[in-house]
Coordinates of C-alpha atoms and ligand atoms in Angstrom, one line a residue:
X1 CA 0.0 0.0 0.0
X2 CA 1.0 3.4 -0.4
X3 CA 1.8 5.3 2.8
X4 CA 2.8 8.6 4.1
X5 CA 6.5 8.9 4.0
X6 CA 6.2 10.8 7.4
X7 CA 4.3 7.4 8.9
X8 CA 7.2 5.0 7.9
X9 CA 10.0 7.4 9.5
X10 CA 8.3 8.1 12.5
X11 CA 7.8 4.1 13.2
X12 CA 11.5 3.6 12.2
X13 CA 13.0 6.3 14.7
X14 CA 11.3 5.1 17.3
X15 CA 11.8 1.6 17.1
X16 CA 15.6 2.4 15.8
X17 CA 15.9 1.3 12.6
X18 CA 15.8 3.0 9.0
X19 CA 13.8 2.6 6.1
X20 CA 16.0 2.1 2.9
X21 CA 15.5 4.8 0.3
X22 CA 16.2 3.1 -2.6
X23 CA 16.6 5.3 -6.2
X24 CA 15.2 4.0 -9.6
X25 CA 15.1 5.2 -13.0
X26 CA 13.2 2.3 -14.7
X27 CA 11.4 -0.5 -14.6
X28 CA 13.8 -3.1 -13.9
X29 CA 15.0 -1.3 -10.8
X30 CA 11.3 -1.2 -9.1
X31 CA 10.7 -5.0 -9.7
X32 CA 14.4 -5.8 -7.5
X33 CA 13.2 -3.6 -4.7
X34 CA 9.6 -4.8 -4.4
X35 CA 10.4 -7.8 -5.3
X36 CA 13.1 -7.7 -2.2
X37 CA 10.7 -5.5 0.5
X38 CA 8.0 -8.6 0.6
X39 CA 10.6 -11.3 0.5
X40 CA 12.0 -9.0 3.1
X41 CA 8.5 -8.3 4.7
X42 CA 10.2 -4.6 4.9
X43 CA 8.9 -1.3 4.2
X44 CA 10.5 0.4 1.4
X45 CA 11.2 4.2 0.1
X46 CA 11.0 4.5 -3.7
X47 CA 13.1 7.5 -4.7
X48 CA 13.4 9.2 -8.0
X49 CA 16.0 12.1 -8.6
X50 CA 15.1 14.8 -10.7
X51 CA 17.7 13.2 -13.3
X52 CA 15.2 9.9 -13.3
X53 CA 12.5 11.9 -14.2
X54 CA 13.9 13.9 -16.6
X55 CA 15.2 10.2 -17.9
X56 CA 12.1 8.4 -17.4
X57 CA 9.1 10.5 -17.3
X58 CA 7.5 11.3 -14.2
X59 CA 3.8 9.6 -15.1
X60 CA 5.5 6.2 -16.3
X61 CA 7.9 6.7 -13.2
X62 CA 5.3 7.5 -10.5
X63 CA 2.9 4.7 -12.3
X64 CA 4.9 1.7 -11.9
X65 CA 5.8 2.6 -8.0
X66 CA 2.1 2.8 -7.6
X67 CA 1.9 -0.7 -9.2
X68 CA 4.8 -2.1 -6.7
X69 CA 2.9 -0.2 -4.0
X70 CA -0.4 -2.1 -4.8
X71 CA 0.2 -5.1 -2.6
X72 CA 0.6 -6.0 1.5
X73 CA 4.2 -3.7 1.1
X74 CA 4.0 -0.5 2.5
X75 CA 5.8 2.1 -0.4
X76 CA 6.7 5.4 0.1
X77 CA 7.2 7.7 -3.4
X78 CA 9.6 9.9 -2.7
X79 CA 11.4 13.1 -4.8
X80 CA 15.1 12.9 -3.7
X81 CA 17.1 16.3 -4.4
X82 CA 14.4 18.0 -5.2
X83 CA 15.9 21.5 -6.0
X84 CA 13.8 23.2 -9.2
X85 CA 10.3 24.0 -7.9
X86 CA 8.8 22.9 -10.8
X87 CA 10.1 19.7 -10.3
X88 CA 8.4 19.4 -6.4
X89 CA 5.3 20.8 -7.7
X90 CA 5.1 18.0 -10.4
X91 CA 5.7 15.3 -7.8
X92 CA 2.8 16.6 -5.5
X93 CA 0.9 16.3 -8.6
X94 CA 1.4 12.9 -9.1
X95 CA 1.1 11.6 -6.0
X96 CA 4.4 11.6 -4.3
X97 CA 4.1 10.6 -0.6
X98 CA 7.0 13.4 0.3
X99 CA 9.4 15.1 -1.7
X100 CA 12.8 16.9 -0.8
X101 CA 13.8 20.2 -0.6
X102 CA 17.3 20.5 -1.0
X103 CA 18.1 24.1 -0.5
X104 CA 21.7 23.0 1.1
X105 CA 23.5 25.0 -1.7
X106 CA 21.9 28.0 -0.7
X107 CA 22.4 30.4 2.0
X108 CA 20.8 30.0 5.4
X109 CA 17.9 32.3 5.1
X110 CA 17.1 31.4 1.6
X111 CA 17.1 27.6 2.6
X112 CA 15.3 28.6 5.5
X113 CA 12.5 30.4 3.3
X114 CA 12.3 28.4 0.3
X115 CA 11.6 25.0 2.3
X116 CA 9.2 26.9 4.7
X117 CA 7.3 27.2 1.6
X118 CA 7.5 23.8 0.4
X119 CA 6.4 22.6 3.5
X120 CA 3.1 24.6 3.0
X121 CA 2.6 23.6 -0.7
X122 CA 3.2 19.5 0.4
X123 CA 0.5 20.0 3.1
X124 CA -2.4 20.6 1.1
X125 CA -1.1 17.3 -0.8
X126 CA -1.1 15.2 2.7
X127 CA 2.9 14.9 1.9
X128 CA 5.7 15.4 3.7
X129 CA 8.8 17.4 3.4
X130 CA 12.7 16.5 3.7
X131 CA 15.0 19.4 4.1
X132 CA 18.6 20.0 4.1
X133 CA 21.3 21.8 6.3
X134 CA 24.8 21.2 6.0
X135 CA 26.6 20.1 2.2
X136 CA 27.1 16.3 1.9
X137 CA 31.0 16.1 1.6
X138 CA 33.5 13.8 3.1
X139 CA 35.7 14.6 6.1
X140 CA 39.2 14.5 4.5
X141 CA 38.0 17.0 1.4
X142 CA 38.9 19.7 4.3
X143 CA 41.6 20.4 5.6
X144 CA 40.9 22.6 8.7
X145 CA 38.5 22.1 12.0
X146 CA 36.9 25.1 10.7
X147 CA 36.6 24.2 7.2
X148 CA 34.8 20.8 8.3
X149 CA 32.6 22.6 10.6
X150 CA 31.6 25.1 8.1
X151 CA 30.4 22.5 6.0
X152 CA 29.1 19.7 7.6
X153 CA 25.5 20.0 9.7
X154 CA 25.8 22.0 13.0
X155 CA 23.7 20.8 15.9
X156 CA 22.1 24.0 17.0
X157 CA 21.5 25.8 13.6
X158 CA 19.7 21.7 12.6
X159 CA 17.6 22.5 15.8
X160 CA 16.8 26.2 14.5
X161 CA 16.0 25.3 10.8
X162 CA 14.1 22.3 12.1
X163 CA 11.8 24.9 14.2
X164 CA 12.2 27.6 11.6
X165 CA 10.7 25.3 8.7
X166 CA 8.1 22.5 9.7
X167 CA 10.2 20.5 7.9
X168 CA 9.3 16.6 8.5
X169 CA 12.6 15.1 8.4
X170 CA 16.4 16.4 8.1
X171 CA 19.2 15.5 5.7
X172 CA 22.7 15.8 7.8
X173 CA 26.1 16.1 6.2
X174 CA 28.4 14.0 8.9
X175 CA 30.9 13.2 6.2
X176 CA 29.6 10.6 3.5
X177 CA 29.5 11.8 -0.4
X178 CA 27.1 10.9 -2.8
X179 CA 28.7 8.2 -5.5
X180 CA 31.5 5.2 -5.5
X181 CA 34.3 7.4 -4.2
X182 CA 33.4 8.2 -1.0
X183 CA 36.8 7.8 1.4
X184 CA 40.1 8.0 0.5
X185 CA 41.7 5.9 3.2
X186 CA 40.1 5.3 6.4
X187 CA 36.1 5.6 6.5
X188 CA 35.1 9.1 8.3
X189 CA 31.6 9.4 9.8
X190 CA 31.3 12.1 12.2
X191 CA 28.9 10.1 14.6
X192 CA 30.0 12.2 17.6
X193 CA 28.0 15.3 15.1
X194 CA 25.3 13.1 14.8
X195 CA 24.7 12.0 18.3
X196 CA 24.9 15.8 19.2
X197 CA 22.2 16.7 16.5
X198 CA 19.7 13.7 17.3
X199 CA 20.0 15.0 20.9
X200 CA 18.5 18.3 20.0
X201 CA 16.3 17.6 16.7
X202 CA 13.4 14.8 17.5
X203 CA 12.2 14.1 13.8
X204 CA 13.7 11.2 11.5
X205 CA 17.5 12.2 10.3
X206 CA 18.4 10.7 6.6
X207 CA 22.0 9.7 5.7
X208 CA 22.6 10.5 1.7
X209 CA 25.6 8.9 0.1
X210 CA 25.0 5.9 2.3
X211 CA 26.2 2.9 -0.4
X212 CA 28.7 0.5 0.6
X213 CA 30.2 0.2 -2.3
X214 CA 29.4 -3.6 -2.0
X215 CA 33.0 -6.0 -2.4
X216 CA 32.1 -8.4 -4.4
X217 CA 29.4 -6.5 -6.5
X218 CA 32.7 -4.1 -7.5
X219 CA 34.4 -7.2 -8.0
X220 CA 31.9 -8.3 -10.3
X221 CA 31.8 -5.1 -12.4
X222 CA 35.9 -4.6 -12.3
X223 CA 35.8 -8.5 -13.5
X224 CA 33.6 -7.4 -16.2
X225 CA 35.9 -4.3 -17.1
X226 CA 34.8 -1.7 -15.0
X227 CA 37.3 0.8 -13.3
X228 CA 36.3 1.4 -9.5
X229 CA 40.1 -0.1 -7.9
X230 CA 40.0 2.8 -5.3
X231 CA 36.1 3.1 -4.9
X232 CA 35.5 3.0 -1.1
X233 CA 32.2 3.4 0.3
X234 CA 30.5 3.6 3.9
X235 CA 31.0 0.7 6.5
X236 CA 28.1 -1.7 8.0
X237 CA 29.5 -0.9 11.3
X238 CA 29.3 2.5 10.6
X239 CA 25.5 2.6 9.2
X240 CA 24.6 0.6 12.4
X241 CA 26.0 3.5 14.4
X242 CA 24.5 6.4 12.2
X243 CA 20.9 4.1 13.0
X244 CA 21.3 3.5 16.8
X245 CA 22.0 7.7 17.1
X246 CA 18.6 8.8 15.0
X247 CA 19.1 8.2 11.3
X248 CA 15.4 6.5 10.5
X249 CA 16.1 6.6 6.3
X250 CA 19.0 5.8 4.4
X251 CA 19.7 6.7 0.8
X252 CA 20.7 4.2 -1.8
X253 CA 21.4 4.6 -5.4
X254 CA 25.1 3.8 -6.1
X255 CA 25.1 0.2 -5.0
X256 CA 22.0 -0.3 -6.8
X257 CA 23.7 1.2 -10.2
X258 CA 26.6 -1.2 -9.5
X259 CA 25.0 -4.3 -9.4
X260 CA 22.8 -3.3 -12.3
X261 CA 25.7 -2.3 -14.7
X262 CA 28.1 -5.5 -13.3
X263 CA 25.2 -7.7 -14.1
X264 CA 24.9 -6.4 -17.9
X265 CA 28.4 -6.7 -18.2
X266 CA 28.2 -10.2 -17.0
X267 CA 25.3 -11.0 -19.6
X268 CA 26.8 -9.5 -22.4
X269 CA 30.2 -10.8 -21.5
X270 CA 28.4 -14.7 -21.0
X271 CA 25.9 -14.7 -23.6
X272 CA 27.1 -12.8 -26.6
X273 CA 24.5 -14.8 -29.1
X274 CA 21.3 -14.0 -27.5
X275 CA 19.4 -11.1 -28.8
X276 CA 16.6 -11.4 -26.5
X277 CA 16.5 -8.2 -23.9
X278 CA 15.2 -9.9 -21.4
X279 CA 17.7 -12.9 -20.8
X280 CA 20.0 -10.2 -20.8
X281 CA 18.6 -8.0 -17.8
X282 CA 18.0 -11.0 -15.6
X283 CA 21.3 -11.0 -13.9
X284 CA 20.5 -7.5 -13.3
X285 CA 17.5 -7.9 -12.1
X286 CA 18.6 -11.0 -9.6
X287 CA 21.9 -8.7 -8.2
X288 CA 19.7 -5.6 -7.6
X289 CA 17.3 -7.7 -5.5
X290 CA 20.1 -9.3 -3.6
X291 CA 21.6 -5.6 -2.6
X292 CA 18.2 -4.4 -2.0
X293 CA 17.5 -7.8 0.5
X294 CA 21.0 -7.3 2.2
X295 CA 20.3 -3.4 2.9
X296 CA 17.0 -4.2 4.1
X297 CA 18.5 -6.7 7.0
X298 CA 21.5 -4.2 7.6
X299 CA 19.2 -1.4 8.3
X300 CA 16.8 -3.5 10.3
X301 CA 13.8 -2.5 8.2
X302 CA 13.4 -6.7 7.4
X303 CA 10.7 -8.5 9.2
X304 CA 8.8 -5.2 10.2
X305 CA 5.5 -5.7 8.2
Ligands
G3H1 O1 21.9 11.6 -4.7 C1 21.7 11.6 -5.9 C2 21.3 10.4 -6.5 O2 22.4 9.5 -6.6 C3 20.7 10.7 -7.9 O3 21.6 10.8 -8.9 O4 20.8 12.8 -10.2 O5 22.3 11.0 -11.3 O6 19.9 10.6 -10.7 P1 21.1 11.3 -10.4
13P2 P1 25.0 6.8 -2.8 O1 25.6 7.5 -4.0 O2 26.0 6.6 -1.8 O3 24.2 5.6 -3.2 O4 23.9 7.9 -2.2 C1 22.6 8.0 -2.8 C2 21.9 9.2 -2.3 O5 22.2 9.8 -1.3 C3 20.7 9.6 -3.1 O6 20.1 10.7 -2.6
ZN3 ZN1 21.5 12.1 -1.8

């Protein structure tokens, strides 16, 4: 069933676990995570980014989550990076469940007013609103105290843009990057920052740029020719942290692209006389599930419905 982003994240917080946020751009992707949330029995975020849309269509894209959401599986449709208006606007149109605002390039007040108004335009749509303070980067990309504290989220202003906005959930910058190349050397999360902002600000914290860069999906893919040697990406130990101090949804696109591009590779590489599209995408299809069934049990969402 379809259900209130807001709902799911409220549920997850409390209990202490985190819903995973999962990103698609086509059909293929949505079968792998439904397809993994009821083997799972877990509730499920599906995410489109404003590239998806732009990619996809936003009536096909919001038409076949509907169709995943049709059965016992609670779904959440969900805008992620939502940063053109016209692009929020189109999602509360057509029936996203929450969509976010992500105003974090932007100056304080501007971020401040631009998502106080989203936050009025979702309500009359029954959706809710994910904001951001803070700019997702990782830990060793500065190179002062200062630096690091000017970019990543600070406890107090979270707590005054939090009260300032109605927002119904925050995105935190405590050091992971969006992508494969997250860490140079040893994995950074600033979970002292966190445990200091889920102290002040009560409603459901999201971690962005939360793939794991899965081992032996990269292996996979670099078997298959890909180039991701020094690709490094957030540790389970790390994500178990982030969930025990307040994080209650999780974001996850690049391990998702990685086992979809590793199993075309795979395909094309194994059966180079078969023409048929669908023999093709079915290693795909099997690899995505499998990330999206792993990341389920890691974040705890598994066995919740
Ligand atoms: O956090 C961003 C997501 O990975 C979306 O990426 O804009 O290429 O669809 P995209
Ligand atoms: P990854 O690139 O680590 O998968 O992060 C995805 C994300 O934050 C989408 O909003
Ligand atoms: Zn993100």
């Amino acid at each position: 069933m379809l259900i209130t982003t807001k709902k799911l994240l409220i549920a997850a917080r409390a209990k202490k676990y985190a819903v995973p946020a999962l990103n698609v751009n086509n059909l293929e992707m949505v079968k792998a995570i439904i397809g993994a949330a009821e083997k799972m029995r877990s509730p499920v975020i599906i995410q489109t980014s404003e590239g998806a849309i732009e990619y996809a269509g936003i009536e096909y894209l919001s038409a076949l989550i509907r169709v995943a959401a049709a059965g016992k599986i609670p779904v959440a449709m969900h805008l992620d990076h939502g940063k053109n208006l016209e692009y929020v606007k189109m999602a509360l149109k057509n029936g996203y469940t929450s969509v976010m605002f992500d105003g974090s390039t932007l100056d304080e007040k501007k971020n401040i007013e631009i998502t106080k108004h989203v936050v009025k335009m979702a309500r009359t749509y029954g959706a809710s609103v994910e904001a951001e303070i803070g700019a997702i980067a990782g830990i060793e990309d500065f190179v002062s105290v200062e630096e690091k504290d000017a970019h990543l989220t600070n406890p107090e202003k979270a707590l005054a843009f939090v009260r300032a906005t109605g927002c119904d959930s925050l995105a935190v910058a405590i050091g992971t990057l969006h992508g494969a190349y997250k860490f140079k050397g040893e994995t950074h999360l600033d979970i002292e920052r966190l445990k200091k902002i889920a102290k002040l600000v009560k409603i459901p914290i999201v971690l962005h740029g939360a793939s794991g860069v899965l081992e032996d999906v990269k292996a996979l893919a670099e078997h298959h020719g890909a180039q991701l040697g020094k690709a490094r990406g957030v540790l389970d130990i790390d994500i178990k942290q982030a969930i025990r101090h307040g994080v209650a949804k999780i974001n996850i696109d690049t391990d998702l692209r990685l086992a979809f591009t590793a199993g075309i590779r795979e395909a094309i590489d194994d059966l180079p006389r078969v023409i048929d599209p669908r023999k093709l995408l079915e290693p795909a299809n099997l690899l995505m599930r499998e990330v999206a069934m792993r990341k389920m049990k890691l974040f705890g969402s598994a066995g919740r419905i």
